[in-house]
JSON list of C-alpha atoms in Angstrom, two decimals:
[
{"chain": "A", "resi": 232, "resn": "MET", "atom": "CA", "xyz": [-17.70, -9.12, -23.28]},
{"chain": "A", "resi": 233, "resn": "LEU", "atom": "CA", "xyz": [-16.90, -5.57, -21.55]},
{"chain": "A", "resi": 234, "resn": "PRO", "atom": "CA", "xyz": [-17.33, -7.01, -17.71]},
{"chain": "A", "resi": 235, "resn": "ILE", "atom": "CA", "xyz": [-14.95, -10.29, -18.98]},
{"chain": "A", "resi": 236, "resn": "LEU", "atom": "CA", "xyz": [-12.29, -8.39, -21.02]},
{"chain": "A", "resi": 237, "resn": "SER", "atom": "CA", "xyz": [-12.13, -5.90, -17.11]},
{"chain": "A", "resi": 238, "resn": "GLU", "atom": "CA", "xyz": [-12.77, -9.16, -15.87]},
{"chain": "A", "resi": 239, "resn": "TYR", "atom": "CA", "xyz": [-9.79, -10.69, -17.83]},
{"chain": "A", "resi": 240, "resn": "LEU", "atom": "CA", "xyz": [-7.76, -7.56, -17.52]},
{"chain": "A", "resi": 241, "resn": "GLY", "atom": "CA", "xyz": [-8.00, -7.82, -13.80]},
{"chain": "A", "resi": 242, "resn": "ILE", "atom": "CA", "xyz": [-6.74, -11.57, -13.29]},
{"chain": "A", "resi": 243, "resn": "PHE", "atom": "CA", "xyz": [-3.94, -9.35, -15.73]},
{"chain": "A", "resi": 244, "resn": "PHE", "atom": "CA", "xyz": [-2.42, -7.41, -13.22]},
{"chain": "A", "resi": 245, "resn": "ASN", "atom": "CA", "xyz": [-3.50, -9.21, -10.24]},
{"chain": "A", "resi": 246, "resn": "GLY", "atom": "CA", "xyz": [-0.69, -11.77, -11.20]},
{"chain": "A", "resi": 247, "resn": "ILE", "atom": "CA", "xyz": [1.89, -8.58, -12.77]},
{"chain": "A", "resi": 248, "resn": "ILE", "atom": "CA", "xyz": [1.81, -7.29, -9.55]},
{"chain": "A", "resi": 249, "resn": "VAL", "atom": "CA", "xyz": [2.08, -10.80, -7.27]},
{"chain": "A", "resi": 250, "resn": "TRP", "atom": "CA", "xyz": [5.26, -11.53, -9.81]},
{"chain": "A", "resi": 251, "resn": "SER", "atom": "CA", "xyz": [6.61, -7.71, -9.03]},
{"chain": "A", "resi": 252, "resn": "PHE", "atom": "CA", "xyz": [6.31, -8.19, -5.11]},
{"chain": "A", "resi": 253, "resn": "LEU", "atom": "CA", "xyz": [7.81, -11.64, -5.71]},
{"chain": "A", "resi": 254, "resn": "MET", "atom": "CA", "xyz": [10.24, -11.29, -7.64]},
{"chain": "A", "resi": 255, "resn": "ALA", "atom": "CA", "xyz": [11.82, -8.13, -4.92]},
{"chain": "A", "resi": 256, "resn": "LEU", "atom": "CA", "xyz": [11.05, -10.95, -2.20]},
{"chain": "A", "resi": 257, "resn": "PHE", "atom": "CA", "xyz": [14.08, -12.78, -4.06]},
{"chain": "A", "resi": 258, "resn": "PHE", "atom": "CA", "xyz": [15.41, -9.55, -5.50]},
{"chain": "A", "resi": 259, "resn": "SER", "atom": "CA", "xyz": [16.53, -8.17, -1.61]},
{"chain": "A", "resi": 260, "resn": "VAL", "atom": "CA", "xyz": [17.00, -11.71, -0.49]},
{"chain": "A", "resi": 261, "resn": "LEU", "atom": "CA", "xyz": [19.46, -11.35, -2.62]},
{"chain": "A", "resi": 262, "resn": "MET", "atom": "CA", "xyz": [20.90, -8.79, -1.93]},
{"chain": "A", "resi": 263, "resn": "PHE", "atom": "CA", "xyz": [20.78, -9.94, 1.82]},
{"chain": "A", "resi": 264, "resn": "PHE", "atom": "CA", "xyz": [23.57, -12.42, 1.49]},
{"chain": "A", "resi": 265, "resn": "LEU", "atom": "CA", "xyz": [25.57, -9.75, -1.32]},
{"chain": "A", "resi": 266, "resn": "GLY", "atom": "CA", "xyz": [25.61, -7.93, 1.96]},
{"chain": "A", "resi": 267, "resn": "GLN", "atom": "CA", "xyz": [23.09, -5.43, 2.00]},
{"chain": "A", "resi": 268, "resn": "LYS", "atom": "CA", "xyz": [21.67, -6.60, 5.40]},
{"chain": "A", "resi": 269, "resn": "ASP", "atom": "CA", "xyz": [18.14, -5.20, 5.71]},
{"chain": "A", "resi": 270, "resn": "LYS", "atom": "CA", "xyz": [16.22, -7.68, 6.54]},
{"chain": "A", "resi": 271, "resn": "SER", "atom": "CA", "xyz": [13.11, -5.79, 7.11]},
{"chain": "A", "resi": 272, "resn": "ILE", "atom": "CA", "xyz": [12.88, -5.76, 3.05]},
{"chain": "A", "resi": 273, "resn": "ILE", "atom": "CA", "xyz": [13.29, -9.14, 3.17]},
{"chain": "A", "resi": 274, "resn": "LEU", "atom": "CA", "xyz": [10.06, -9.31, 6.05]},
{"chain": "A", "resi": 275, "resn": "THR", "atom": "CA", "xyz": [8.48, -5.77, 4.32]},
{"chain": "A", "resi": 276, "resn": "SER", "atom": "CA", "xyz": [8.29, -8.04, 0.87]},
{"chain": "A", "resi": 277, "resn": "LEU", "atom": "CA", "xyz": [7.46, -11.52, 1.93]},
{"chain": "A", "resi": 278, "resn": "ILE", "atom": "CA", "xyz": [4.00, -10.13, 4.25]},
{"chain": "A", "resi": 279, "resn": "MET", "atom": "CA", "xyz": [3.35, -7.57, 0.36]},
{"chain": "A", "resi": 280, "resn": "PHE", "atom": "CA", "xyz": [3.92, -10.77, -1.50]},
{"chain": "A", "resi": 281, "resn": "ILE", "atom": "CA", "xyz": [1.77, -13.67, 0.00]},
{"chain": "A", "resi": 282, "resn": "SER", "atom": "CA", "xyz": [-0.97, -10.18, 0.78]},
{"chain": "A", "resi": 283, "resn": "TYR", "atom": "CA", "xyz": [-0.81, -9.65, -2.34]},
{"chain": "A", "resi": 284, "resn": "TYR", "atom": "CA", "xyz": [-1.40, -13.55, -4.02]},
{"chain": "A", "resi": 285, "resn": "ILE", "atom": "CA", "xyz": [-3.94, -13.87, -1.31]},
{"chain": "A", "resi": 286, "resn": "SER", "atom": "CA", "xyz": [-5.95, -11.12, -1.93]},
{"chain": "A", "resi": 287, "resn": "GLY", "atom": "CA", "xyz": [-6.46, -11.57, -5.97]},
{"chain": "A", "resi": 288, "resn": "GLU", "atom": "CA", "xyz": [-7.19, -15.77, -4.89]},
{"chain": "A", "resi": 289, "resn": "TRP", "atom": "CA", "xyz": [-10.20, -14.84, -3.35]},
{"chain": "A", "resi": 290, "resn": "HIS", "atom": "CA", "xyz": [-11.12, -12.35, -4.56]},
{"chain": "A", "resi": 291, "resn": "TRP", "atom": "CA", "xyz": [-12.13, -14.86, -7.26]},
{"chain": "A", "resi": 292, "resn": "LEU", "atom": "CA", "xyz": [-13.75, -17.17, -5.22]},
{"chain": "A", "resi": 293, "resn": "ILE", "atom": "CA", "xyz": [-16.24, -14.84, -3.60]},
{"chain": "A", "resi": 294, "resn": "ASP", "atom": "CA", "xyz": [-19.37, -15.13, -4.60]},
{"chain": "A", "resi": 295, "resn": "ASP", "atom": "CA", "xyz": [-21.32, -11.93, -3.69]},
{"chain": "A", "resi": 296, "resn": "LYS", "atom": "CA", "xyz": [-18.82, -9.43, -4.98]},
{"chain": "A", "resi": 297, "resn": "SER", "atom": "CA", "xyz": [-20.57, -6.52, -3.32]},
{"chain": "A", "resi": 298, "resn": "ASP", "atom": "CA", "xyz": [-18.28, -7.35, -0.67]},
{"chain": "A", "resi": 299, "resn": "VAL", "atom": "CA", "xyz": [-14.83, -7.25, -2.82]},
{"chain": "A", "resi": 300, "resn": "TYR", "atom": "CA", "xyz": [-13.78, -3.17, -1.94]},
{"chain": "A", "resi": 301, "resn": "LEU", "atom": "CA", "xyz": [-13.83, -3.75, 1.90]},
{"chain": "A", "resi": 302, "resn": "LEU", "atom": "CA", "xyz": [-12.21, -7.18, 1.48]},
{"chain": "A", "resi": 303, "resn": "TRP", "atom": "CA", "xyz": [-9.68, -5.05, 0.16]},
{"chain": "A", "resi": 304, "resn": "ILE", "atom": "CA", "xyz": [-9.46, -2.22, 2.55]},
{"chain": "A", "resi": 305, "resn": "ALA", "atom": "CA", "xyz": [-9.35, -4.95, 5.36]},
{"chain": "A", "resi": 306, "resn": "PHE", "atom": "CA", "xyz": [-6.40, -6.40, 3.10]},
{"chain": "A", "resi": 307, "resn": "ASP", "atom": "CA", "xyz": [-4.66, -3.18, 2.78]},
{"chain": "A", "resi": 308, "resn": "TYR", "atom": "CA", "xyz": [-4.77, -2.52, 6.60]},
{"chain": "A", "resi": 309, "resn": "ILE", "atom": "CA", "xyz": [-3.86, -6.64, 7.63]},
{"chain": "A", "resi": 310, "resn": "THR", "atom": "CA", "xyz": [-1.27, -5.75, 6.17]},
{"chain": "A", "resi": 311, "resn": "ILE", "atom": "CA", "xyz": [0.06, -3.18, 7.31]},
{"chain": "A", "resi": 312, "resn": "LEU", "atom": "CA", "xyz": [-0.91, -4.51, 10.86]},
{"chain": "A", "resi": 313, "resn": "PHE", "atom": "CA", "xyz": [0.48, -7.44, 9.71]},
{"chain": "A", "resi": 314, "resn": "ILE", "atom": "CA", "xyz": [4.42, -5.87, 8.81]},
{"chain": "A", "resi": 315, "resn": "SER", "atom": "CA", "xyz": [4.36, -3.49, 11.96]},
{"chain": "A", "resi": 316, "resn": "LEU", "atom": "CA", "xyz": [4.17, -5.83, 14.19]},
{"chain": "A", "resi": 317, "resn": "SER", "atom": "CA", "xyz": [6.79, -8.04, 12.58]},
{"chain": "A", "resi": 318, "resn": "HIS", "atom": "CA", "xyz": [9.19, -5.35, 12.76]},
{"chain": "A", "resi": 319, "resn": "LYS", "atom": "CA", "xyz": [8.52, -4.98, 16.22]},
{"chain": "A", "resi": 320, "resn": "LEU", "atom": "CA", "xyz": [8.64, -8.65, 17.19]},
{"chain": "A", "resi": 321, "resn": "ALA", "atom": "CA", "xyz": [12.16, -8.84, 15.01]},
{"chain": "A", "resi": 322, "resn": "LYS", "atom": "CA", "xyz": [12.68, -5.31, 16.75]},
{"chain": "A", "resi": 323, "resn": "LEU", "atom": "CA", "xyz": [12.97, -4.41, 13.44]},
{"chain": "A", "resi": 324, "resn": "LYS", "atom": "CA", "xyz": [12.99, -0.56, 12.56]},
{"chain": "A", "resi": 325, "resn": "SER", "atom": "CA", "xyz": [11.42, 0.40, 9.48]},
{"chain": "A", "resi": 326, "resn": "ASN", "atom": "CA", "xyz": [13.18, 2.07, 7.25]},
{"chain": "A", "resi": 327, "resn": "SER", "atom": "CA", "xyz": [11.53, 4.90, 4.43]},
{"chain": "A", "resi": 328, "resn": "ALA", "atom": "CA", "xyz": [11.33, 2.11, 1.52]},
{"chain": "A", "resi": 329, "resn": "VAL", "atom": "CA", "xyz": [8.56, -0.02, 4.64]},
{"chain": "A", "resi": 330, "resn": "LYS", "atom": "CA", "xyz": [7.60, 3.76, 4.78]},
{"chain": "A", "resi": 331, "resn": "TYR", "atom": "CA", "xyz": [6.85, 3.82, 1.71]},
{"chain": "A", "resi": 332, "resn": "ILE", "atom": "CA", "xyz": [5.05, 0.86, 1.71]},
{"chain": "A", "resi": 333, "resn": "TYR", "atom": "CA", "xyz": [2.88, 2.34, 5.08]},
{"chain": "A", "resi": 334, "resn": "PHE", "atom": "CA", "xyz": [1.74, 4.79, 3.18]},
{"chain": "A", "resi": 335, "resn": "CYS", "atom": "CA", "xyz": [0.57, 3.36, -0.48]},
{"chain": "A", "resi": 336, "resn": "LEU", "atom": "CA", "xyz": [-1.05, 0.34, 1.38]},
{"chain": "A", "resi": 337, "resn": "PHE", "atom": "CA", "xyz": [-3.74, 3.46, 3.15]},
{"chain": "A", "resi": 338, "resn": "ILE", "atom": "CA", "xyz": [-4.16, 5.39, -0.18]},
{"chain": "A", "resi": 339, "resn": "ASN", "atom": "CA", "xyz": [-4.89, 2.14, -1.38]},
{"chain": "A", "resi": 340, "resn": "SER", "atom": "CA", "xyz": [-7.89, 1.32, 1.40]},
{"chain": "A", "resi": 341, "resn": "MET", "atom": "CA", "xyz": [-9.05, 5.11, 0.80]},
{"chain": "A", "resi": 342, "resn": "LEU", "atom": "CA", "xyz": [-8.81, 4.36, -3.50]},
{"chain": "A", "resi": 343, "resn": "PHE", "atom": "CA", "xyz": [-11.12, 0.76, -2.15]},
{"chain": "A", "resi": 344, "resn": "LEU", "atom": "CA", "xyz": [-14.00, 3.24, 0.12]},
{"chain": "A", "resi": 345, "resn": "GLY", "atom": "CA", "xyz": [-14.80, 5.51, -2.73]},
{"chain": "A", "resi": 346, "resn": "MET", "atom": "CA", "xyz": [-15.38, 2.65, -5.31]},
{"chain": "A", "resi": 347, "resn": "HIS", "atom": "CA", "xyz": [-17.36, 0.11, -3.26]},
{"chain": "A", "resi": 348, "resn": "VAL", "atom": "CA", "xyz": [-19.62, 3.48, -2.12]},
{"chain": "A", "resi": 349, "resn": "ASP", "atom": "CA", "xyz": [-18.79, 4.84, -5.45]},
{"chain": "A", "resi": 350, "resn": "VAL", "atom": "CA", "xyz": [-20.53, 1.69, -7.33]},
{"chain": "A", "resi": 351, "resn": "ILE", "atom": "CA", "xyz": [-21.69, -0.33, -4.70]},
{"chain": "A", "resi": 352, "resn": "VAL", "atom": "CA", "xyz": [-23.61, 2.79, -1.65]},
{"chain": "A", "resi": 353, "resn": "ASN", "atom": "CA", "xyz": [-24.70, 4.60, -4.90]},
{"chain": "A", "resi": 354, "resn": "GLU", "atom": "CA", "xyz": [-25.21, 1.97, -7.44]},
{"chain": "A", "resi": 355, "resn": "ASN", "atom": "CA", "xyz": [-23.40, 3.88, -9.75]},
{"chain": "A", "resi": 356, "resn": "THR", "atom": "CA", "xyz": [-23.14, 2.26, -13.41]},
{"chain": "A", "resi": 357, "resn": "GLU", "atom": "CA", "xyz": [-21.46, 5.16, -15.07]},
{"chain": "A", "resi": 358, "resn": "PRO", "atom": "CA", "xyz": [-18.38, 5.53, -15.51]},
{"chain": "A", "resi": 359, "resn": "TRP", "atom": "CA", "xyz": [-16.86, 8.87, -14.94]},
{"chain": "A", "resi": 360, "resn": "TRP", "atom": "CA", "xyz": [-13.29, 10.53, -14.23]},
{"chain": "A", "resi": 361, "resn": "TYR", "atom": "CA", "xyz": [-13.32, 8.36, -10.72]},
{"chain": "A", "resi": 362, "resn": "TRP", "atom": "CA", "xyz": [-12.98, 5.52, -12.39]},
{"chain": "A", "resi": 363, "resn": "ASN", "atom": "CA", "xyz": [-10.18, 6.51, -14.34]},
{"chain": "A", "resi": 364, "resn": "LEU", "atom": "CA", "xyz": [-8.32, 7.65, -10.91]},
{"chain": "A", "resi": 365, "resn": "TYR", "atom": "CA", "xyz": [-8.57, 4.44, -9.18]},
{"chain": "A", "resi": 366, "resn": "SER", "atom": "CA", "xyz": [-7.62, 2.06, -12.36]},
{"chain": "A", "resi": 367, "resn": "TYR", "atom": "CA", "xyz": [-5.17, 3.82, -13.44]},
{"chain": "A", "resi": 368, "resn": "GLY", "atom": "CA", "xyz": [-4.19, 5.17, -8.96]},
{"chain": "A", "resi": 369, "resn": "MET", "atom": "CA", "xyz": [-4.10, 1.08, -7.92]},
{"chain": "A", "resi": 370, "resn": "ILE", "atom": "CA", "xyz": [-1.40, 0.19, -11.04]},
{"chain": "A", "resi": 371, "resn": "LEU", "atom": "CA", "xyz": [0.64, 2.79, -10.68]},
{"chain": "A", "resi": 372, "resn": "ILE", "atom": "CA", "xyz": [0.86, 2.49, -6.75]},
{"chain": "A", "resi": 373, "resn": "ASP", "atom": "CA", "xyz": [0.84, -0.74, -6.79]},
{"chain": "A", "resi": 374, "resn": "PHE", "atom": "CA", "xyz": [3.93, -1.43, -9.04]},
{"chain": "A", "resi": 375, "resn": "SER", "atom": "CA", "xyz": [5.88, 2.13, -6.75]},
{"chain": "A", "resi": 376, "resn": "MET", "atom": "CA", "xyz": [5.12, 0.04, -3.87]},
{"chain": "A", "resi": 377, "resn": "ALA", "atom": "CA", "xyz": [7.31, -2.95, -5.52]},
{"chain": "A", "resi": 378, "resn": "ALA", "atom": "CA", "xyz": [9.66, -0.51, -7.21]},
{"chain": "A", "resi": 379, "resn": "SER", "atom": "CA", "xyz": [10.54, 1.21, -3.72]},
{"chain": "A", "resi": 380, "resn": "LEU", "atom": "CA", "xyz": [11.41, -2.88, -2.52]},
{"chain": "A", "resi": 381, "resn": "VAL", "atom": "CA", "xyz": [13.88, -3.45, -4.77]},
{"chain": "A", "resi": 382, "resn": "ILE", "atom": "CA", "xyz": [15.84, 0.37, -4.29]},
{"chain": "A", "resi": 383, "resn": "PHE", "atom": "CA", "xyz": [15.67, 0.35, -0.85]},
{"chain": "A", "resi": 384, "resn": "ARG", "atom": "CA", "xyz": [14.06, 3.67, -0.19]},
{"chain": "A", "resi": 385, "resn": "ASP", "atom": "CA", "xyz": [11.33, 5.89, -1.12]},
{"chain": "A", "resi": 386, "resn": "PHE", "atom": "CA", "xyz": [11.69, 7.97, -4.00]},
{"chain": "A", "resi": 387, "resn": "THR", "atom": "CA", "xyz": [9.15, 10.63, -4.05]},
{"chain": "A", "resi": 388, "resn": "GLY", "atom": "CA", "xyz": [10.15, 11.61, -0.10]},
{"chain": "A", "resi": 389, "resn": "ILE", "atom": "CA", "xyz": [6.94, 10.53, 1.61]},
{"chain": "A", "resi": 390, "resn": "SER", "atom": "CA", "xyz": [8.59, 9.34, 4.27]},
{"chain": "A", "resi": 391, "resn": "LYS", "atom": "CA", "xyz": [10.12, 12.20, 5.25]},
{"chain": "A", "resi": 392, "resn": "ILE", "atom": "CA", "xyz": [6.74, 13.72, 6.22]},
{"chain": "A", "resi": 393, "resn": "PHE", "atom": "CA", "xyz": [6.21, 10.37, 7.44]},
{"chain": "A", "resi": 394, "resn": "ASP", "atom": "CA", "xyz": [8.69, 10.59, 9.96]},
{"chain": "A", "resi": 395, "resn": "LYS", "atom": "CA", "xyz": [8.68, 14.37, 11.22]},
{"chain": "A", "resi": 396, "resn": "PHE", "atom": "CA", "xyz": [4.70, 14.27, 11.94]},
{"chain": "A", "resi": 397, "resn": "HIS", "atom": "CA", "xyz": [5.05, 10.31, 13.64]},
{"chain": "A", "resi": 398, "resn": "LEU", "atom": "CA", "xyz": [8.05, 11.63, 16.23]},
{"chain": "A", "resi": 399, "resn": "ASP", "atom": "CA", "xyz": [6.79, 14.07, 17.29]},
{"chain": "A", "resi": 400, "resn": "ILE", "atom": "CA", "xyz": [3.39, 12.94, 18.28]},
{"chain": "A", "resi": 401, "resn": "VAL", "atom": "CA", "xyz": [3.86, 8.64, 18.47]},
{"chain": "A", "resi": 402, "resn": "LEU", "atom": "CA", "xyz": [7.61, 9.65, 20.45]},
{"chain": "A", "resi": 403, "resn": "LYS", "atom": "CA", "xyz": [7.21, 13.13, 22.13]},
{"chain": "A", "resi": 404, "resn": "LYS", "atom": "CA", "xyz": [4.50, 14.32, 25.51]},
{"chain": "A", "resi": 405, "resn": "LYS", "atom": "CA", "xyz": [2.22, 15.69, 23.40]},
{"chain": "A", "resi": 406, "resn": "SER", "atom": "CA", "xyz": [1.19, 19.37, 24.91]},
{"chain": "A", "resi": 407, "resn": "LYS", "atom": "CA", "xyz": [-0.60, 22.09, 23.02]},
{"chain": "A", "resi": 408, "resn": "THR", "atom": "CA", "xyz": [3.13, 24.15, 22.30]},
{"chain": "A", "resi": 409, "resn": "SER", "atom": "CA", "xyz": [4.28, 21.07, 21.03]},
{"chain": "A", "resi": 410, "resn": "LEU", "atom": "CA", "xyz": [0.93, 20.05, 18.46]},
{"chain": "A", "resi": 411, "resn": "LYS", "atom": "CA", "xyz": [1.13, 23.69, 17.29]},
{"chain": "A", "resi": 412, "resn": "LYS", "atom": "CA", "xyz": [4.93, 22.98, 16.04]},
{"chain": "A", "resi": 413, "resn": "THR", "atom": "CA", "xyz": [4.23, 19.50, 14.73]},
{"chain": "A", "resi": 414, "resn": "GLU", "atom": "CA", "xyz": [1.73, 21.82, 12.26]},
{"chain": "A", "resi": 415, "resn": "LYS", "atom": "CA", "xyz": [4.28, 24.52, 11.58]},
{"chain": "A", "resi": 416, "resn": "ARG", "atom": "CA", "xyz": [7.07, 21.28, 10.79]},
{"chain": "A", "resi": 417, "resn": "LEU", "atom": "CA", "xyz": [4.71, 19.50, 8.80]},
{"chain": "A", "resi": 418, "resn": "SER", "atom": "CA", "xyz": [3.53, 22.68, 6.67]},
{"chain": "A", "resi": 419, "resn": "GLN", "atom": "CA", "xyz": [7.27, 23.78, 5.63]},
{"chain": "A", "resi": 420, "resn": "ALA", "atom": "CA", "xyz": [7.92, 19.38, 5.48]},
{"chain": "A", "resi": 421, "resn": "MET", "atom": "CA", "xyz": [4.92, 19.59, 3.03]},
{"chain": "A", "resi": 422, "resn": "LEU", "atom": "CA", "xyz": [5.97, 23.05, 1.12]},
{"chain": "A", "resi": 423, "resn": "GLN", "atom": "CA", "xyz": [9.87, 21.41, 0.97]},
{"chain": "A", "resi": 424, "resn": "ALA", "atom": "CA", "xyz": [9.26, 17.56, -0.50]}
]
């Protein structure tokens, strides 16, 4: 009874999350026609909707359920790759909402990895606190990603930390002094956030 109920709940929540990304896409297209010319949000919303739709459908088609967490990890990283490549090809700058999406997809993949190790590798069948963290964390993160695409920003401030870390490490020449400055700025940014 419980596995059947949890499977139906999984389908239900997947449908709501896919619907949320579709509504975020429609809203961003509407805002584009009303004057907010942010193509980055439209592109990201489209990719997120397609990714979540396909990964939800493929999950139910897999016979070997032991690979489902690894499949979802792959989908998260492929989604990050598609978003960054599409922004690069379209010559769009990633705004704070898109950076928030990157961060959330990474956190999702880490939660999937933890579940894979716990359930598949360690063959654990007894619920414990991590299962609750995984369940509530996934729902919260997925809805917050859809919300960030609707409100066009990162409402948690994570993108500020990402900006400081990304600009110092990736765009500037790396040296021992710049790495020390980066560490100092990152720790200050984390304290401020």
